Short mmCIF file of C-alpha atoms in Angstrom, two decimals:
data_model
loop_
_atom_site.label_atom_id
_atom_site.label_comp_id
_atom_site.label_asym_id
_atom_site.label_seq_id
_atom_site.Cartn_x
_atom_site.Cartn_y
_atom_site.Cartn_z
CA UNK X 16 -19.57 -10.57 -12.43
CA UNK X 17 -19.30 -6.96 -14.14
CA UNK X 18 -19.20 -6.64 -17.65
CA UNK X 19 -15.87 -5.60 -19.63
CA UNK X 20 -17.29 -1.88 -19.97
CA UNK X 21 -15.53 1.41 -17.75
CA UNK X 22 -12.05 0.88 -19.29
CA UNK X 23 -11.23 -3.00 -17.80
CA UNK X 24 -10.30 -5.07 -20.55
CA UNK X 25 -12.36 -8.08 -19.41
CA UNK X 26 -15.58 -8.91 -16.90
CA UNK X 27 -14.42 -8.24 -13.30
CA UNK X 28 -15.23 -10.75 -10.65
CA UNK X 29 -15.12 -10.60 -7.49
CA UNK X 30 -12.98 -12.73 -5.58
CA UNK X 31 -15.05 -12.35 -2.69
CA UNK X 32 -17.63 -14.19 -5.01
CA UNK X 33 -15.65 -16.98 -5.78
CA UNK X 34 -14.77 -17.49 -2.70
CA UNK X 35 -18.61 -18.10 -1.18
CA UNK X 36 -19.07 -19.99 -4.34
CA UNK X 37 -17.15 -23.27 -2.43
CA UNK X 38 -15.20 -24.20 -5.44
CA UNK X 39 -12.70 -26.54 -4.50
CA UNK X 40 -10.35 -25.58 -6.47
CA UNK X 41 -9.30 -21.73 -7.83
CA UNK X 42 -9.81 -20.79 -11.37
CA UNK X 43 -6.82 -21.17 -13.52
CA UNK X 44 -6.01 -16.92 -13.80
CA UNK X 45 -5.11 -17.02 -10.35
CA UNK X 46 -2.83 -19.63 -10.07
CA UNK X 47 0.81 -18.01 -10.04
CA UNK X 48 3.51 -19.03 -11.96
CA UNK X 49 5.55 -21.88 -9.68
CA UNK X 50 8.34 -19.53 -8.68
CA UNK X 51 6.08 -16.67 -7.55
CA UNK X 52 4.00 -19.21 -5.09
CA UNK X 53 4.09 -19.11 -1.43
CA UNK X 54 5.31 -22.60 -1.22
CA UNK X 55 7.82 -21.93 -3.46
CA UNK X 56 9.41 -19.48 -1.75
CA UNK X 57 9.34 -22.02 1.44
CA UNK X 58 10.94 -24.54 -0.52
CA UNK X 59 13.74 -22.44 -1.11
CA UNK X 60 15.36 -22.88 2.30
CA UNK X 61 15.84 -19.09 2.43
CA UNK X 62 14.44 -18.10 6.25
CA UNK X 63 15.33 -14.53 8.24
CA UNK X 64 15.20 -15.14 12.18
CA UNK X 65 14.69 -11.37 12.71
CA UNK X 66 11.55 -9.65 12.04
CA UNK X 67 11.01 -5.81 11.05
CA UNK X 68 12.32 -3.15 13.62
CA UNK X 69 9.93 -2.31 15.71
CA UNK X 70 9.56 1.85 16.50
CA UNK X 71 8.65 3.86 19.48
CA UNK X 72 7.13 7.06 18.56
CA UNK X 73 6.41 8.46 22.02
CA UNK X 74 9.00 11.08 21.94
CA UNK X 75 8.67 11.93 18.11
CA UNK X 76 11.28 14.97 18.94
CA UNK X 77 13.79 12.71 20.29
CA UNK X 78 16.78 12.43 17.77
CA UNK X 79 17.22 8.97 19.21
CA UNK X 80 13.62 8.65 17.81
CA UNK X 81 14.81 10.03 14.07
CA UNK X 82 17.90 7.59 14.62
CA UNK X 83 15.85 4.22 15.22
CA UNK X 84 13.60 5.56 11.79
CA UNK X 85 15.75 6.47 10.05
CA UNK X 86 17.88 2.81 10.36
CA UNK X 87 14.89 1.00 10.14
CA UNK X 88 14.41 3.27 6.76
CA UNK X 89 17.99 2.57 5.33
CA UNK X 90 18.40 -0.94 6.60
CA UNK X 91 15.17 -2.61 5.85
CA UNK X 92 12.18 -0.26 4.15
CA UNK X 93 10.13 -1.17 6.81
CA UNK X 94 9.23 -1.02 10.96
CA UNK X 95 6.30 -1.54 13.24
CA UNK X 96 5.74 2.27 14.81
CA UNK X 97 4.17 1.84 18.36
CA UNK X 98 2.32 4.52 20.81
CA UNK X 99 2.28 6.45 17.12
CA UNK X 100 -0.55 8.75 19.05
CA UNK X 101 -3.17 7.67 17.10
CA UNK X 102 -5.80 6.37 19.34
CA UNK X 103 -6.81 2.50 19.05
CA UNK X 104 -10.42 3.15 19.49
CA UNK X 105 -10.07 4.92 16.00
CA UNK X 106 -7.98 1.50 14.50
CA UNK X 107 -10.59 -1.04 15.63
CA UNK X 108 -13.87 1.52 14.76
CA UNK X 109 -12.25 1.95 11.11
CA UNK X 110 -11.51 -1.93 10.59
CA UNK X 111 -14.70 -2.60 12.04
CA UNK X 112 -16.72 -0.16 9.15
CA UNK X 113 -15.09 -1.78 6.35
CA UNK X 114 -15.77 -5.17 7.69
CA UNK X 115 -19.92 -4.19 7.60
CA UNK X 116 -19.05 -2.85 4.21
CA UNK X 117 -17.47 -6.26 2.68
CA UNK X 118 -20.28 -8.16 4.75
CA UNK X 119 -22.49 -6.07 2.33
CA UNK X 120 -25.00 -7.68 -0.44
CA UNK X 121 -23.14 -7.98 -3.45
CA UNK X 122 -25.66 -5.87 -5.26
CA UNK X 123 -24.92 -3.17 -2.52
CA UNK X 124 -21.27 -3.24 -3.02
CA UNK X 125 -21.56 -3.14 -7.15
CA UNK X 126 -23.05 0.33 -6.72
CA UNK X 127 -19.65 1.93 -6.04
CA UNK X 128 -17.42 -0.50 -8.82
CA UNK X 129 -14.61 1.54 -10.04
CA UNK X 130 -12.74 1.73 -13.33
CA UNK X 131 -8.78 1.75 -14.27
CA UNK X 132 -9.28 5.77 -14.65
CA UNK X 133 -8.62 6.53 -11.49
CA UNK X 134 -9.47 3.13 -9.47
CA UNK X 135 -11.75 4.80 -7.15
CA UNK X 136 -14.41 2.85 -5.38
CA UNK X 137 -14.67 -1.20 -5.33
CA UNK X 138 -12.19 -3.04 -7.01
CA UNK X 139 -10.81 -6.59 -7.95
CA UNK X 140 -7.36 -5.88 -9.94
CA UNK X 141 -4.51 -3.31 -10.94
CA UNK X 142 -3.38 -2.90 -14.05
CA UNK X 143 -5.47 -3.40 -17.18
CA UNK X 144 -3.48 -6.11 -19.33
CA UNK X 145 -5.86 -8.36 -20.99
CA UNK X 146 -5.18 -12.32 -19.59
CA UNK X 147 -3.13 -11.21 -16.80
CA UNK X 148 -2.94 -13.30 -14.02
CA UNK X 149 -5.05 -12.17 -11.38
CA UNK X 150 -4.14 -11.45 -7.24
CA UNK X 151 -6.83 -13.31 -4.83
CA UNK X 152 -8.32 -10.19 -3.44
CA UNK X 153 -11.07 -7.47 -3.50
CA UNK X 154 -10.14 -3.64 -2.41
CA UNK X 155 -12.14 -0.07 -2.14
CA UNK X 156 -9.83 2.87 -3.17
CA UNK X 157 -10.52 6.26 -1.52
CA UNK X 158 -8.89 9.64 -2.59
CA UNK X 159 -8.79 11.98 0.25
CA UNK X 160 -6.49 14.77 -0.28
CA UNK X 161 -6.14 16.92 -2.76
CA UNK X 162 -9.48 18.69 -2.09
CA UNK X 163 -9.99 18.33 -5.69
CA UNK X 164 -10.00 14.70 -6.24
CA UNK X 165 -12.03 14.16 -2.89
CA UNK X 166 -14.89 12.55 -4.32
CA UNK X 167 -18.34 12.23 -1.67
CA UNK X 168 -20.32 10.07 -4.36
CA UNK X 169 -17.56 7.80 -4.44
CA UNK X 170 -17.48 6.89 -0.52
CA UNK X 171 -19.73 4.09 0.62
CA UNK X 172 -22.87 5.43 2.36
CA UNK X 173 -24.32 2.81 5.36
CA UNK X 174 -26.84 3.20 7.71
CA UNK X 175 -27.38 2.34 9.95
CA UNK X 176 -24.30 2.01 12.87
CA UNK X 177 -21.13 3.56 12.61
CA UNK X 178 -20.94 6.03 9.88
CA UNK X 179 -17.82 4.95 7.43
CA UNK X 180 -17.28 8.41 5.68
CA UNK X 181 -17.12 10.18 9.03
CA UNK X 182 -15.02 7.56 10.44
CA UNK X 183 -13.12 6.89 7.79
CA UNK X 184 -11.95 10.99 7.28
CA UNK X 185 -11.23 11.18 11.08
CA UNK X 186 -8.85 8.05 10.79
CA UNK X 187 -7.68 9.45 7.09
CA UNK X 188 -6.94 12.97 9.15
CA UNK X 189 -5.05 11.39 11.98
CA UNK X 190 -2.79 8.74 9.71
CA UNK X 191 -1.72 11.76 8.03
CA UNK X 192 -0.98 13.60 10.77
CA UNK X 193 1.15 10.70 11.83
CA UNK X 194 3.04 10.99 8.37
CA UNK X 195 3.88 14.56 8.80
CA UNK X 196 5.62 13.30 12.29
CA UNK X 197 7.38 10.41 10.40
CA UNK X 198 8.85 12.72 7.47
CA UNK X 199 10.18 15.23 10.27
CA UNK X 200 12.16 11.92 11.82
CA UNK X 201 13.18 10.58 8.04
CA UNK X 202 14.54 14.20 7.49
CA UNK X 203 16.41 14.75 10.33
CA UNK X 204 17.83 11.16 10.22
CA UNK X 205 19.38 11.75 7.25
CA UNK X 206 21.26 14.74 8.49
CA UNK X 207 18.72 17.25 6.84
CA UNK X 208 16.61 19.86 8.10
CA UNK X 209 13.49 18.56 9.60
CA UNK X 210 11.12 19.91 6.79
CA UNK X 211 12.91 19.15 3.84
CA UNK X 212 11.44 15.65 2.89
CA UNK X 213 8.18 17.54 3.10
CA UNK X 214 9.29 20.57 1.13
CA UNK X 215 10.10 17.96 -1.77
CA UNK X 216 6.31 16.62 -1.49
CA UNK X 217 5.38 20.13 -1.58
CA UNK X 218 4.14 20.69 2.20
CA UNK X 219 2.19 19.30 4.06
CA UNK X 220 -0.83 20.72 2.23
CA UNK X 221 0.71 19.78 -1.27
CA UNK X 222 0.91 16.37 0.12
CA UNK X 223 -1.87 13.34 -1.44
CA UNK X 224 -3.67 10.84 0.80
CA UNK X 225 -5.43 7.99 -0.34
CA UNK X 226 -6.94 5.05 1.64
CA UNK X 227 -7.14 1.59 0.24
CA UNK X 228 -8.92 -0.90 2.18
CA UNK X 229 -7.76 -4.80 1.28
CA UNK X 230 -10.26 -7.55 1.56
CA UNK X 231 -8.47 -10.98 1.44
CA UNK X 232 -11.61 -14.15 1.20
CA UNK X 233 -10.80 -17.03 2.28
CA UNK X 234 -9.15 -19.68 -0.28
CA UNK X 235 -8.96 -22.77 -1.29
CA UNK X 236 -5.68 -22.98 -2.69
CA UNK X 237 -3.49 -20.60 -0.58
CA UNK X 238 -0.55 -22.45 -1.78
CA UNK X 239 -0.82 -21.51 -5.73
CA UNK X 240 -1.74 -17.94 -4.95
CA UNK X 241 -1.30 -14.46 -3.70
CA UNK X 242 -3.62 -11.64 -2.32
CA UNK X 243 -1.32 -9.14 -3.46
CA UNK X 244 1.86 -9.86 -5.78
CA UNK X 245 5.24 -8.92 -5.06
CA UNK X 246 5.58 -4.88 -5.61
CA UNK X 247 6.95 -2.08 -4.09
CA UNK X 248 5.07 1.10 -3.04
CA UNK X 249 5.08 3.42 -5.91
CA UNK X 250 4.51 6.44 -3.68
CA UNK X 251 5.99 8.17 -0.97
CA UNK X 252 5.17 6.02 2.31
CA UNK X 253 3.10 3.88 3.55
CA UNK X 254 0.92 3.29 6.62
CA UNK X 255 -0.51 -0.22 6.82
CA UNK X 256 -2.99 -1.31 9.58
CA UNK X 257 -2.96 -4.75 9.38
CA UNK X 258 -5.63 -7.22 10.00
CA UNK X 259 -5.68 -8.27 14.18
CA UNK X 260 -5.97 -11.76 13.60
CA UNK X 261 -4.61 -13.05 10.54
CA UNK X 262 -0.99 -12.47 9.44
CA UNK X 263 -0.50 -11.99 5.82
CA UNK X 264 1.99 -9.83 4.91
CA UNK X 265 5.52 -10.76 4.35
CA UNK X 266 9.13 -8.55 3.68
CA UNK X 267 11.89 -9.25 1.35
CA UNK X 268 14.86 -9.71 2.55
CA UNK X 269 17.91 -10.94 2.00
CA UNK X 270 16.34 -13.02 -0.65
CA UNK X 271 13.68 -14.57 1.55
CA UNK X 272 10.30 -13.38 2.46
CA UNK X 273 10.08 -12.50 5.84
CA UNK X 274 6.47 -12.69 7.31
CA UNK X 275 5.34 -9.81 9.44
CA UNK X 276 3.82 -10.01 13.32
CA UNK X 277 1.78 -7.34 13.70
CA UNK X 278 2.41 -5.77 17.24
CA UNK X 279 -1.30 -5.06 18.79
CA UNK X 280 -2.14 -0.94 17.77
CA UNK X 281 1.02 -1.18 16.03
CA UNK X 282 0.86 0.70 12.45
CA UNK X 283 3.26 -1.14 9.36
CA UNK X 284 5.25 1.93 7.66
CA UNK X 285 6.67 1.34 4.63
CA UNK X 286 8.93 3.62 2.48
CA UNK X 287 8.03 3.94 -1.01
CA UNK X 288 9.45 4.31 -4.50
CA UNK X 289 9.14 8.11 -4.48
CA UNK X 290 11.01 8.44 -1.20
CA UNK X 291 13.96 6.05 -2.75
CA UNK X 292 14.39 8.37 -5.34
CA UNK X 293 14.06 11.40 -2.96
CA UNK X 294 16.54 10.39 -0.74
CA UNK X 295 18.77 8.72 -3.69
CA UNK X 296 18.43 5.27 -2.28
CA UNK X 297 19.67 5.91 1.03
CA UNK X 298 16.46 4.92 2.29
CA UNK X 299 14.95 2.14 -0.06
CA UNK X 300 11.63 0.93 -0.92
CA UNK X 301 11.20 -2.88 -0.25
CA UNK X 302 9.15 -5.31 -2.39
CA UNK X 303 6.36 -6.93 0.05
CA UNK X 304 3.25 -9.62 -0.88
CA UNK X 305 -0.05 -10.81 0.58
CA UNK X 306 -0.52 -14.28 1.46
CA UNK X 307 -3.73 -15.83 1.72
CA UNK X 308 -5.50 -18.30 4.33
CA UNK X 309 -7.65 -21.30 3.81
CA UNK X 310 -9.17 -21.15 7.08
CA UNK X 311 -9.38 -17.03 7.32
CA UNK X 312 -10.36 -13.97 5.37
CA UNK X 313 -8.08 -10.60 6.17
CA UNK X 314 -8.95 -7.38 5.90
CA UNK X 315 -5.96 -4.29 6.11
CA UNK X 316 -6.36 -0.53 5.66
CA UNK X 317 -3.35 0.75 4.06
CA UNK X 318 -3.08 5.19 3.82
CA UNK X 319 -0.36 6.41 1.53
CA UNK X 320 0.87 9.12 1.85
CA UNK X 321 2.20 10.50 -1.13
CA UNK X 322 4.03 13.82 -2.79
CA UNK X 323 2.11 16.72 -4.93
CA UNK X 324 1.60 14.90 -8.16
CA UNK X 325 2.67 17.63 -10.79
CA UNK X 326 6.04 17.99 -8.69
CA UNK X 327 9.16 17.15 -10.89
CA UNK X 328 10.95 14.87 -8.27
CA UNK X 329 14.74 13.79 -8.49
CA UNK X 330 17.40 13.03 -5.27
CA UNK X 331 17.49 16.39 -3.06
CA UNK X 332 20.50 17.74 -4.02
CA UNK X 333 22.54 17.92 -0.67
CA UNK X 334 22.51 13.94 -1.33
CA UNK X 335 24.01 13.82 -4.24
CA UNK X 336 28.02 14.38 -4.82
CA UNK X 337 30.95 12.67 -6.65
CA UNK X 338 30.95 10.02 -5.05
CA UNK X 339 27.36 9.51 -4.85
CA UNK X 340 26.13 10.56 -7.81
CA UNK X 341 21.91 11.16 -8.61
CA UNK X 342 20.25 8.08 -9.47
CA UNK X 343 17.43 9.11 -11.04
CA UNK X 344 15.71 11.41 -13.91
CA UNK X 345 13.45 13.66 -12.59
CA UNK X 346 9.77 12.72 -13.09
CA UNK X 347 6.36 13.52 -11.55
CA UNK X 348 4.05 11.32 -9.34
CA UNK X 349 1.42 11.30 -12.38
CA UNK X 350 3.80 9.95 -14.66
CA UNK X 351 5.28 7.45 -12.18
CA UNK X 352 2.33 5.82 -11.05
CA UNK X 353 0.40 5.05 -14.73
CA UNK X 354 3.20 2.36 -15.04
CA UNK X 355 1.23 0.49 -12.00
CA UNK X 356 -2.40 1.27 -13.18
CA UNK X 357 -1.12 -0.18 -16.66
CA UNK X 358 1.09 -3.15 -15.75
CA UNK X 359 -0.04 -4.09 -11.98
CA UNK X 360 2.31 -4.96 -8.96
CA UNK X 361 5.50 -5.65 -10.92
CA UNK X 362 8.50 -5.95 -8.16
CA UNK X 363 10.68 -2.90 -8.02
CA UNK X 364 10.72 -3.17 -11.87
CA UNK X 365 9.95 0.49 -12.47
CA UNK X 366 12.35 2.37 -9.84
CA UNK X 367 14.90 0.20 -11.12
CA UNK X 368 14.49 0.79 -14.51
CA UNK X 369 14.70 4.86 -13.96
CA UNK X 370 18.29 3.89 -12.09
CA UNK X 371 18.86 2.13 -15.15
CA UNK X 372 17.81 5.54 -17.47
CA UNK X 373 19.64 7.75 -15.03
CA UNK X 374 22.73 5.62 -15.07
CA UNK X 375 23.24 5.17 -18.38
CA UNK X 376 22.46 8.72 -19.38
CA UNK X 377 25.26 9.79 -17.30
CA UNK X 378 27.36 7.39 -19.48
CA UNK X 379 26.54 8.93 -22.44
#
């Protein structure tokens, strides 16, 4: 346990702790209300027999490849991409870093706990409400780009094997590289020129990267739980690797939660809130949530890929008109995302409430 100090408004613990403890049972501030539990959700009837689209990147110029990204984008907020170009050596070598790192003494792992400033380093919860109830997971939260928020102090240092700064930059470099690719296909799928999502996140060197690395422990209780509440990705896209042999993550859709089969070397993209707003809901960020296992911990590296903070952002205007008017106020990624560091994983409460602002101040 870490004391209340660095800005959290009560002792951290890890969950990872609590897990090797072998309580029985979970303590009480993780138990979700009933109609935010797994098995509620079963209960409910509500099934989808179709899972996410599934992508093929190999031809990235192809404008049947912008078509199948950009539908996936509009019709569900997520896909599986496949032969993406990044090499699967580099997936299994960065899961396999961050596994030695979780399989670390706790006392080794304490040396890099973060605080709700910026959330960099080793975690256990978003959002800084005092009594909140609490997901079932652990994390490590990596700025990479801008240059000026890349941190060295703040990345886990190993030896010996593998070295997870080097590794983790390479597979940082290449994910990104990957998003640059998908924004080009996003752009020219919906009928723009191929740089102009980009432009909007102010180029590719404007762009921020961060990398945050879920750990899921196992759990007694999977059924009154969540690693990860329901939320949608406040920034501009993300790209999940998911764990290889545990399925966790699950889609909403149509009212139900779909859960996700990871396709072998396959990355999860996700669009996110600051896309939606980009794009003025064409394509739409999609509220997603961990599930945990009894039997199984997970572990996922999720890179998000997100626009130049300072950046007023607001629909592009070629995708607005009369009879689609702008959705949204303009506002900056820095203002956006203290809603999440305050409040935690909150649906799609915020994008809908700027809709909401937007809307009604065109009423006025």
């Amino acid at each position: 346990m870490e004391g209340a100090g660095a800005g959290w408004p009560e002792p951290v613990v890890r969950v990872q702790s609590l897990s090797e403890s072998g309580a029985a049972t979970i303590p009480e501030r993780y138990v979700k209300p009933e109609a935010e539990r797994p098995a509620a959700a079963a209960a409910g009837g509500a099934t989808a027999a179709e899972g996410i689209p599934v992508v093929d990147l190999s031809s990235p110029g192809d404008p049947a490849t912008a078509r199948a990204v950009s539908e996936a984008c509009r019709e569900w907020g997520f896909f599986q991409a496949v032969n993406h170009g990044v090499p699967p050596e580099l997936l299994r070598r960065a899961r396999g870093v961050w596994r030695g790192f979780f399989r670390q003494p706790m006392e080794v792992k304490q040396r890099y706990a973060n605080s709700p400033a910026t959330y960099e380093g080793y975690g256990s919860r978003l959002g800084v409400e005092k009594g909140a109830v609490l997901d079932w997971g652990d994390y490590y939260f990596l700025h990479v780009r801008p240059p000026h928020l890349f941190d060295p102090d703040n990345w886990p240092h190993l030896p010996p094997g593998p070295d997870l700064r080097e590794t983790t930059e390479e597979y940082s470099r290449e994910v990104a590289a990957l998003c640059g690719r998908l924004m080009t296909a996003m752009s020219v799928g919906l009928g723009a020129g191929p740089s102009r999502l980009q432009e909007a996140f102010g180029g590719a060197e404007g762009a921020g990267v961060c990398v945050r690395v879920n750990y899921y422990p196992r759990c007694p209780q999977p059924e009154l739980t969540l690693g990860l509440s329901s939320h949608s990705d406040p920034g501009g896209m993300t790209v999940l690797l998911a764990d290889d042999r545990v399925r966790g993550l699950q889609v909403r859709r149509r009212g139900a939660w779909v859960t996700v089969d990871p396709v072998p070397d396959a990355f999860i993209v996700n669009v996110g809130d600051q896309i939606q707003v980009l794009t003025n809901a064409t394509y739409r960020s999609v509220e997603h949530r961990v599930m945990v296992n009894a039997a199984e911990e997970r572990l996922s590296v999720a890179l998000f890929y997100n626009p130049r903070s300072d950046l007023p952002l607001a629909p592009l205007p070629e995708l607005v008109s009369p009879e689609r008017p702008s959705l949204y106020s303009p506002m900056t990624f820095d203002e956006y995302r203290l809603f999440i560091r305050r409040k935690g994983p909150r649906g799609k409460t915020q994008v809908d409430s700027l809709k909401a602002t937007a809307v009604g101040g065109a009423a006025t």
